[in-house]
Amino acid sequence: VAIAAAVGLGAAGTWWFTRSPKPTPASVPLTRLTSDSGLTFQPALSPDGQLLAYASDRSGDGNLDIWVQQVGGGQPIRLTRDPADEHAPAFSPDGRSIAFRSERAGGGIYVVPALGGDPRLIAERGRRPRFSPDGNEIAYFVGDSFFYAQTYIAASTGGQPRPFQGDFTVASHPVWSPDGKRLLFYGRRERPSAISDWWVAPLNGGPAVQTGVVAALGKRGLRGTPEVWRRDGNFVLFSAQTGDARNIWRIPISPDTGKVAGEPERVTSGAGREDFPSLAAGHRMAFSSLNSQVDVWALPVDADSGKVTGDLHRLTNDVAADTRPSISHDGKKLVFLSDRSGNNDVWLKNLETGKETALTATTAPEIRVRISGDGSQVVYNQAVP
């Protein structure tokens, strides 16, 4: 039996970012830029704020492509047409090119002209590209951001990439400093006792500085990875979960010391999932506002021929996100992750009786789960600071 997740609606909006030390997002007007019935998310604003790129399945072909449109209106332009998903766009500083992640041929970073053209491969296996402030290089990471990841830097025209801070077991989600001389990243060193944190390191190979952001966020019950370092160097934007909502937050990091310099502050206050902030000139911010219902589904197939033998049917049905399903060999027990209690816990469902039981109830989220073939044991991973 094959299990899949159903994803709901998405949209992108804009918010005017203020210089106020305590922003009041409820009083700031929002402008909705897309209104698709499917998934449209991961917005990227051009540096001048005139163009918006994003990933969307609006074509109806069943996959995500990169699209671009004028912020002021007009028809969107479809930039990619590969059957594989393409997402995570990022504009070059001159606004002429867009880097993105494609799942084609094992995945990698590609660059395409902002108004259309042929994509070219920049880095195999790369994820979440970010152009340097001068546009000459692209930082990205390879691997799993929780367990093993390495950050690399490649020329924006292609060529052999070079590893960055190779002594980290995890070095992911790189963000350029406004002056282009350092990278901020989420990382963990190669020591069993090392804790995860945000780190700042110079491009010349000097030592990385532990920012202390994870501890500051932990006091508020927040977790997040860096997304945007503001051009004035005062704040870094990220998204974080609080209760049933996910919002955009900011935290000050000293441009001189690389250390956290204050408390996290909420920037948006919607009741859904607000994610993927992107800044442009004039402190204008775009972000995704997602409303979704993620459930576990079953599709019967013939294991020998690989052909579908019946209809798709839902195994879970609630307002929480039910993900990472694993089923016993006899098809009678299902385990999955669900955030219905506030963060991801392991749940067991008896598919004969329909009864659902929480197997864990922890403050730290579980992130992967598997059930043994005979259904007698469950193994899972837990995210720890």
Coordinates of C-alpha atoms in Angstrom, one line a residue:
V1 CA 0.0 0.0 0.0
A2 CA 1.4 3.4 -1.0
I3 CA 0.7 6.4 1.3
A4 CA 0.6 10.0 0.2
A5 CA 0.0 13.4 1.7
A6 CA -2.7 15.8 0.5
V7 CA -1.7 19.5 0.4
G8 CA -4.3 22.4 0.4
L9 CA -4.4 26.0 -0.7
G10 CA -1.6 28.6 -0.9
A11 CA -1.2 32.3 -1.7
A12 CA 1.5 35.0 -1.5
G13 CA 1.1 38.4 0.0
T14 CA 3.2 41.5 0.8
W15 CA 3.8 43.5 4.0
W16 CA 5.5 46.8 4.4
F17 CA 8.4 46.3 6.8
T18 CA 8.8 49.2 9.3
R19 CA 11.8 50.5 11.2
S20 CA 9.8 50.5 14.5
P21 CA 11.5 48.4 17.2
K22 CA 8.1 47.0 18.1
P23 CA 6.1 46.5 14.8
T24 CA 2.4 46.3 14.9
P25 CA 1.6 43.9 12.0
A26 CA -2.2 44.0 12.7
S27 CA -2.3 47.7 11.7
V28 CA -0.3 47.2 8.4
P29 CA -2.3 46.7 5.2
L30 CA -1.6 43.6 3.2
T31 CA -1.9 43.2 -0.5
R32 CA -2.7 39.8 -1.9
L33 CA -0.7 39.1 -5.1
T34 CA -1.9 35.6 -6.1
S35 CA -5.2 33.8 -5.9
D36 CA -4.7 30.3 -7.1
S37 CA -6.7 27.3 -6.2
G38 CA -3.6 25.1 -5.9
L39 CA -0.2 25.7 -4.2
T40 CA 1.5 29.0 -4.9
F41 CA 4.3 29.8 -2.4
Q42 CA 8.0 30.6 -1.7
P43 CA 7.9 34.2 -3.1
A44 CA 11.1 36.1 -4.0
L45 CA 11.0 39.8 -4.6
S46 CA 13.4 41.4 -7.1
P47 CA 15.8 43.9 -5.5
D48 CA 13.8 46.9 -6.8
G49 CA 10.5 45.4 -5.7
Q50 CA 9.0 45.4 -9.2
L51 CA 9.0 41.6 -9.9
L52 CA 7.8 38.6 -7.8
A53 CA 9.0 35.1 -8.5
Y54 CA 7.4 32.0 -6.9
A55 CA 6.8 28.3 -7.2
S56 CA 3.3 27.2 -8.3
D57 CA 1.3 24.3 -9.7
R58 CA -1.1 26.7 -11.4
S59 CA -0.3 25.2 -14.8
G60 CA -2.4 22.1 -14.0
D61 CA 0.4 19.7 -15.1
G62 CA 0.7 18.3 -11.6
N63 CA 4.1 19.7 -10.7
L64 CA 5.6 23.0 -9.4
D65 CA 7.2 25.4 -11.8
I66 CA 8.8 28.8 -11.4
W67 CA 6.7 31.8 -12.4
V68 CA 7.3 35.5 -12.4
Q69 CA 5.0 38.5 -12.5
Q70 CA 5.0 42.2 -12.0
V71 CA 4.0 43.3 -8.5
G72 CA 1.8 46.0 -9.8
G73 CA -0.2 43.6 -12.0
G74 CA -0.2 41.8 -15.3
Q75 CA -0.1 38.3 -16.5
P76 CA 2.5 35.9 -14.9
I77 CA 5.2 34.4 -17.0
R78 CA 6.0 30.7 -16.7
L79 CA 9.8 30.2 -16.6
T80 CA 10.2 26.5 -16.3
R81 CA 8.3 23.5 -17.9
D82 CA 10.2 20.4 -16.7
P83 CA 7.9 17.6 -15.4
A84 CA 10.0 17.6 -12.1
D85 CA 9.1 20.1 -9.3
E86 CA 11.0 23.4 -9.4
H87 CA 10.9 25.7 -6.4
A88 CA 12.8 28.0 -4.0
P89 CA 13.5 30.9 -6.4
A90 CA 16.0 33.7 -5.6
F91 CA 16.7 36.8 -7.6
S92 CA 20.2 38.0 -8.5
P93 CA 21.1 41.5 -7.2
D94 CA 20.6 43.1 -10.7
G95 CA 17.2 41.4 -11.0
R96 CA 18.1 39.8 -14.4
S97 CA 18.4 36.2 -13.2
I98 CA 16.6 33.7 -10.9
A99 CA 18.3 30.8 -9.2
F100 CA 16.0 27.9 -8.1
R101 CA 16.0 24.3 -7.0
S102 CA 14.9 21.6 -9.5
E103 CA 14.2 18.0 -8.7
R104 CA 15.1 16.9 -12.2
A105 CA 18.0 14.4 -12.6
G106 CA 18.6 13.9 -8.9
G107 CA 18.1 17.6 -8.0
G108 CA 20.3 20.7 -8.2
I109 CA 20.5 24.5 -8.5
Y110 CA 19.7 26.1 -11.9
V111 CA 19.7 29.7 -13.1
V112 CA 17.3 31.1 -15.6
P113 CA 16.8 34.7 -17.1
A114 CA 14.2 36.5 -15.1
L115 CA 12.0 37.2 -18.2
G116 CA 12.5 33.8 -19.8
G117 CA 15.1 31.6 -21.4
D118 CA 16.9 28.3 -21.0
P119 CA 17.8 27.2 -17.4
R120 CA 21.4 26.2 -16.9
L121 CA 22.7 23.9 -14.2
I122 CA 24.9 25.5 -11.6
A123 CA 25.3 22.9 -8.8
E124 CA 24.2 19.3 -8.6
R125 CA 22.1 18.3 -5.5
G126 CA 22.0 21.9 -4.2
R127 CA 19.1 23.3 -2.2
R128 CA 17.8 26.8 -1.3
P129 CA 20.2 29.0 -3.4
R130 CA 21.1 32.6 -2.3
F131 CA 23.0 35.1 -4.5
S132 CA 25.9 37.0 -3.0
P133 CA 25.3 40.8 -2.7
D134 CA 27.6 41.4 -5.8
G135 CA 25.9 38.6 -7.7
N136 CA 29.1 36.7 -8.5
E137 CA 28.4 33.7 -6.3
I138 CA 25.6 31.5 -5.0
A139 CA 25.5 29.9 -1.6
Y140 CA 23.5 26.7 -1.1
F141 CA 23.4 23.5 0.9
V142 CA 23.4 19.8 0.2
G143 CA 21.8 17.1 2.4
D144 CA 19.3 17.0 5.2
S145 CA 19.2 20.1 7.4
F146 CA 18.6 18.1 10.6
F147 CA 21.1 15.3 10.3
Y148 CA 23.8 16.0 7.8
A149 CA 24.2 19.0 5.5
Q150 CA 27.1 20.9 3.9
T151 CA 27.1 24.4 2.7
Y152 CA 28.8 25.2 -0.6
I153 CA 29.6 28.3 -2.6
A154 CA 29.7 28.3 -6.4
A155 CA 30.2 30.9 -9.1
S156 CA 26.9 32.2 -10.4
T157 CA 28.1 31.3 -13.9
G158 CA 28.9 27.7 -12.9
G159 CA 32.1 25.8 -12.1
Q160 CA 33.6 23.8 -9.3
P161 CA 31.9 24.7 -6.0
R162 CA 33.9 25.0 -2.8
P163 CA 32.8 23.7 0.6
F164 CA 32.2 26.2 3.5
Q165 CA 32.9 25.4 7.1
G166 CA 33.5 21.7 6.5
D167 CA 34.0 20.9 10.2
F168 CA 30.3 21.1 10.8
T169 CA 28.1 18.0 10.7
V170 CA 25.2 20.3 9.8
A171 CA 25.7 23.5 7.9
S172 CA 22.5 24.5 6.1
H173 CA 20.3 27.5 5.1
P174 CA 23.1 29.9 4.4
V175 CA 22.3 33.6 4.3
W176 CA 24.8 36.3 3.1
S177 CA 25.7 39.2 5.3
P178 CA 24.8 42.6 3.8
D179 CA 28.5 43.3 3.0
G180 CA 28.9 39.9 1.4
K181 CA 32.0 39.0 3.6
R182 CA 30.3 36.4 5.8
L183 CA 27.6 33.8 5.8
L184 CA 25.0 33.2 8.5
F185 CA 23.9 29.5 8.7
Y186 CA 22.2 26.9 10.8
G187 CA 24.8 24.5 12.0
R188 CA 26.1 21.8 14.4
R189 CA 29.8 20.9 14.8
E190 CA 31.2 17.4 14.6
R191 CA 31.0 16.7 18.4
P192 CA 28.5 14.5 20.1
S193 CA 27.9 17.2 22.8
A194 CA 27.7 20.1 20.3
I195 CA 24.4 22.0 20.2
S196 CA 22.7 23.4 17.1
D197 CA 22.7 27.1 16.7
W198 CA 23.0 29.9 14.1
W199 CA 26.6 30.7 13.2
V200 CA 28.4 33.5 11.4
A201 CA 31.6 32.8 9.6
P202 CA 33.8 34.8 7.3
L203 CA 34.4 33.7 3.7
N204 CA 38.1 33.7 4.1
G205 CA 38.0 30.6 6.2
G206 CA 38.2 32.1 9.7
P207 CA 36.5 30.7 12.8
A208 CA 32.7 30.5 13.0
V209 CA 31.0 32.6 15.7
Q210 CA 28.1 31.0 17.6
T211 CA 25.3 33.6 17.6
G212 CA 23.3 32.3 20.6
V213 CA 20.0 32.7 18.6
V214 CA 18.8 29.1 19.3
A215 CA 18.9 29.8 23.1
A216 CA 17.2 33.1 22.6
L217 CA 14.4 31.5 20.6
G218 CA 14.1 28.6 23.0
K219 CA 13.1 30.9 25.8
R220 CA 10.1 31.8 23.7
G221 CA 9.4 28.3 22.6
L222 CA 10.5 29.1 19.0
R223 CA 12.5 27.2 16.5
G224 CA 13.6 28.5 13.1
T225 CA 16.3 28.8 10.4
P226 CA 17.6 32.1 9.0
E227 CA 15.9 33.4 5.8
V228 CA 16.9 37.0 5.2
W229 CA 19.6 39.3 6.7
R230 CA 18.3 42.9 6.3
R231 CA 20.5 45.2 4.2
D232 CA 21.0 47.6 7.1
G233 CA 22.4 44.6 9.1
N234 CA 20.1 45.1 12.1
F235 CA 17.7 42.1 11.8
V236 CA 17.4 38.6 10.4
L237 CA 14.0 37.3 9.4
F238 CA 12.8 33.8 9.9
S239 CA 9.5 31.9 10.4
A240 CA 8.5 30.0 13.5
Q241 CA 5.6 28.1 14.9
T242 CA 3.7 29.3 18.0
G243 CA 0.7 27.2 18.9
D244 CA -1.4 26.5 15.7
A245 CA 0.1 29.4 13.8
R246 CA 3.3 30.0 12.0
N247 CA 4.4 33.6 11.6
I248 CA 7.3 35.7 10.3
W249 CA 9.7 36.9 13.1
R250 CA 12.8 38.9 13.3
I251 CA 15.8 38.9 15.7
P252 CA 18.7 41.4 15.9
I253 CA 22.2 40.1 15.3
S254 CA 25.1 42.5 15.8
P255 CA 26.9 43.1 12.4
D256 CA 30.1 43.7 14.4
T257 CA 30.2 40.7 16.8
G258 CA 27.9 38.2 15.0
K259 CA 26.1 37.7 18.4
V260 CA 22.4 37.9 19.1
A261 CA 21.7 41.5 20.2
G262 CA 18.1 41.4 21.5
E263 CA 14.8 39.5 21.8
P264 CA 12.9 37.9 18.9
E265 CA 9.9 40.0 17.7
R266 CA 6.9 38.9 15.7
V267 CA 6.4 40.6 12.4
T268 CA 3.2 39.0 11.1
S269 CA 0.3 37.7 13.1
G270 CA -1.9 35.6 10.8
A271 CA -3.7 32.5 12.1
G272 CA -2.4 30.2 9.4
R273 CA 1.1 29.4 8.1
E274 CA 3.1 32.5 7.1
D275 CA 6.4 31.5 5.7
F276 CA 9.3 32.3 3.3
P277 CA 9.9 36.0 3.8
S278 CA 11.6 38.0 1.0
L279 CA 12.7 41.6 1.2
A280 CA 13.2 44.3 -1.5
A281 CA 14.2 47.9 -1.5
G282 CA 12.1 50.2 0.6
H283 CA 11.6 47.6 3.3
R284 CA 8.9 45.8 1.4
M285 CA 8.4 42.2 2.3
A286 CA 6.7 39.3 0.5
F287 CA 5.7 36.1 2.2
S288 CA 3.6 33.0 1.7
S289 CA 0.3 32.6 3.6
L290 CA -0.7 29.0 3.4
N291 CA -3.9 27.3 4.4
S292 CA -3.7 23.5 4.1
Q293 CA -5.0 20.2 5.4
V294 CA -2.4 17.5 5.2
D295 CA -3.7 14.0 5.7
V296 CA -2.5 10.4 5.1
W297 CA -4.0 8.6 2.2
A298 CA -3.8 5.0 0.9
L299 CA -3.6 3.8 -2.7
P300 CA -3.8 0.0 -3.4
V301 CA -1.2 -1.2 -5.9
D302 CA 0.0 -4.5 -7.3
A303 CA 3.5 -4.8 -6.0
D304 CA 4.7 -7.0 -8.9
S305 CA 3.3 -4.9 -11.8
G306 CA 3.3 -1.5 -10.0
K307 CA -0.2 -0.9 -11.3
V308 CA -3.0 0.8 -9.2
T309 CA -5.7 -1.7 -8.3
G310 CA -8.2 0.5 -6.5
D311 CA -9.3 4.0 -5.5
L312 CA -7.5 6.5 -3.4
H313 CA -8.9 6.8 0.2
R314 CA -8.2 8.9 3.2
L315 CA -6.8 7.3 6.4
T316 CA -6.7 10.4 8.6
N317 CA -9.0 13.5 8.6
D318 CA -8.3 16.3 11.0
V319 CA -7.2 20.0 10.8
A320 CA -3.7 19.1 11.9
A321 CA -0.8 18.1 9.6
D322 CA -0.5 14.3 9.5
T323 CA 2.8 13.3 7.8
R324 CA 5.6 10.8 7.6
P325 CA 3.3 7.7 7.5
S326 CA 4.6 4.1 8.0
I327 CA 2.4 1.0 7.8
S328 CA 2.9 -2.6 9.1
H329 CA 3.2 -5.4 6.6
D330 CA -0.3 -6.8 7.3
G331 CA -1.8 -3.3 6.6
K332 CA -3.5 -3.2 10.1
K333 CA -1.4 -0.6 11.9
L334 CA -0.3 2.9 10.7
V335 CA 2.1 5.2 12.5
F336 CA 2.5 8.9 11.5
L337 CA 3.5 12.3 12.8
S338 CA 0.8 14.8 13.7
D339 CA 1.0 18.3 15.2
R340 CA -2.6 18.2 16.5
S341 CA -1.2 18.7 20.1
G342 CA 0.9 21.8 19.2
N343 CA 4.1 20.1 17.8
N344 CA 4.9 16.8 16.0
D345 CA 4.2 13.7 18.1
V346 CA 4.0 10.0 17.0
W347 CA 0.5 8.7 16.6
L348 CA -0.7 5.1 16.0
K349 CA -3.9 4.2 14.1
N350 CA -5.5 0.8 14.2
L351 CA -6.8 0.5 10.6
E352 CA -9.3 -2.2 11.6
T353 CA -11.0 -0.3 14.4
G354 CA -10.1 3.3 13.4
K355 CA -8.8 4.1 16.9
E356 CA -6.0 6.7 17.1
T357 CA -3.5 6.8 20.0
A358 CA -0.7 9.2 20.8
L359 CA 2.5 7.3 21.4
T360 CA 4.6 10.4 22.4
A361 CA 3.7 13.6 24.1
T362 CA 6.9 15.6 24.2
T363 CA 7.8 19.3 24.0
A364 CA 10.5 18.6 21.4
P365 CA 9.0 17.6 18.0
E366 CA 9.5 14.2 16.5
I367 CA 10.6 14.4 12.9
R368 CA 10.7 10.8 11.5
V369 CA 9.0 7.6 12.4
R370 CA 8.9 3.9 11.2
I371 CA 6.9 0.9 12.3
S372 CA 8.4 -2.6 12.3
G373 CA 7.0 -5.1 9.7
D374 CA 5.2 -7.1 12.4
G375 CA 3.7 -3.9 13.9
S376 CA 5.2 -4.6 17.4
Q377 CA 7.7 -1.7 17.6
V378 CA 8.1 1.9 16.5
V379 CA 11.3 3.8 16.0
Y380 CA 11.5 7.6 15.7
N381 CA 13.8 10.6 15.7
Q382 CA 13.4 13.6 17.9
A383 CA 14.7 17.1 17.3
V384 CA 16.7 18.4 20.2
P385 CA 18.3 21.9 20.6

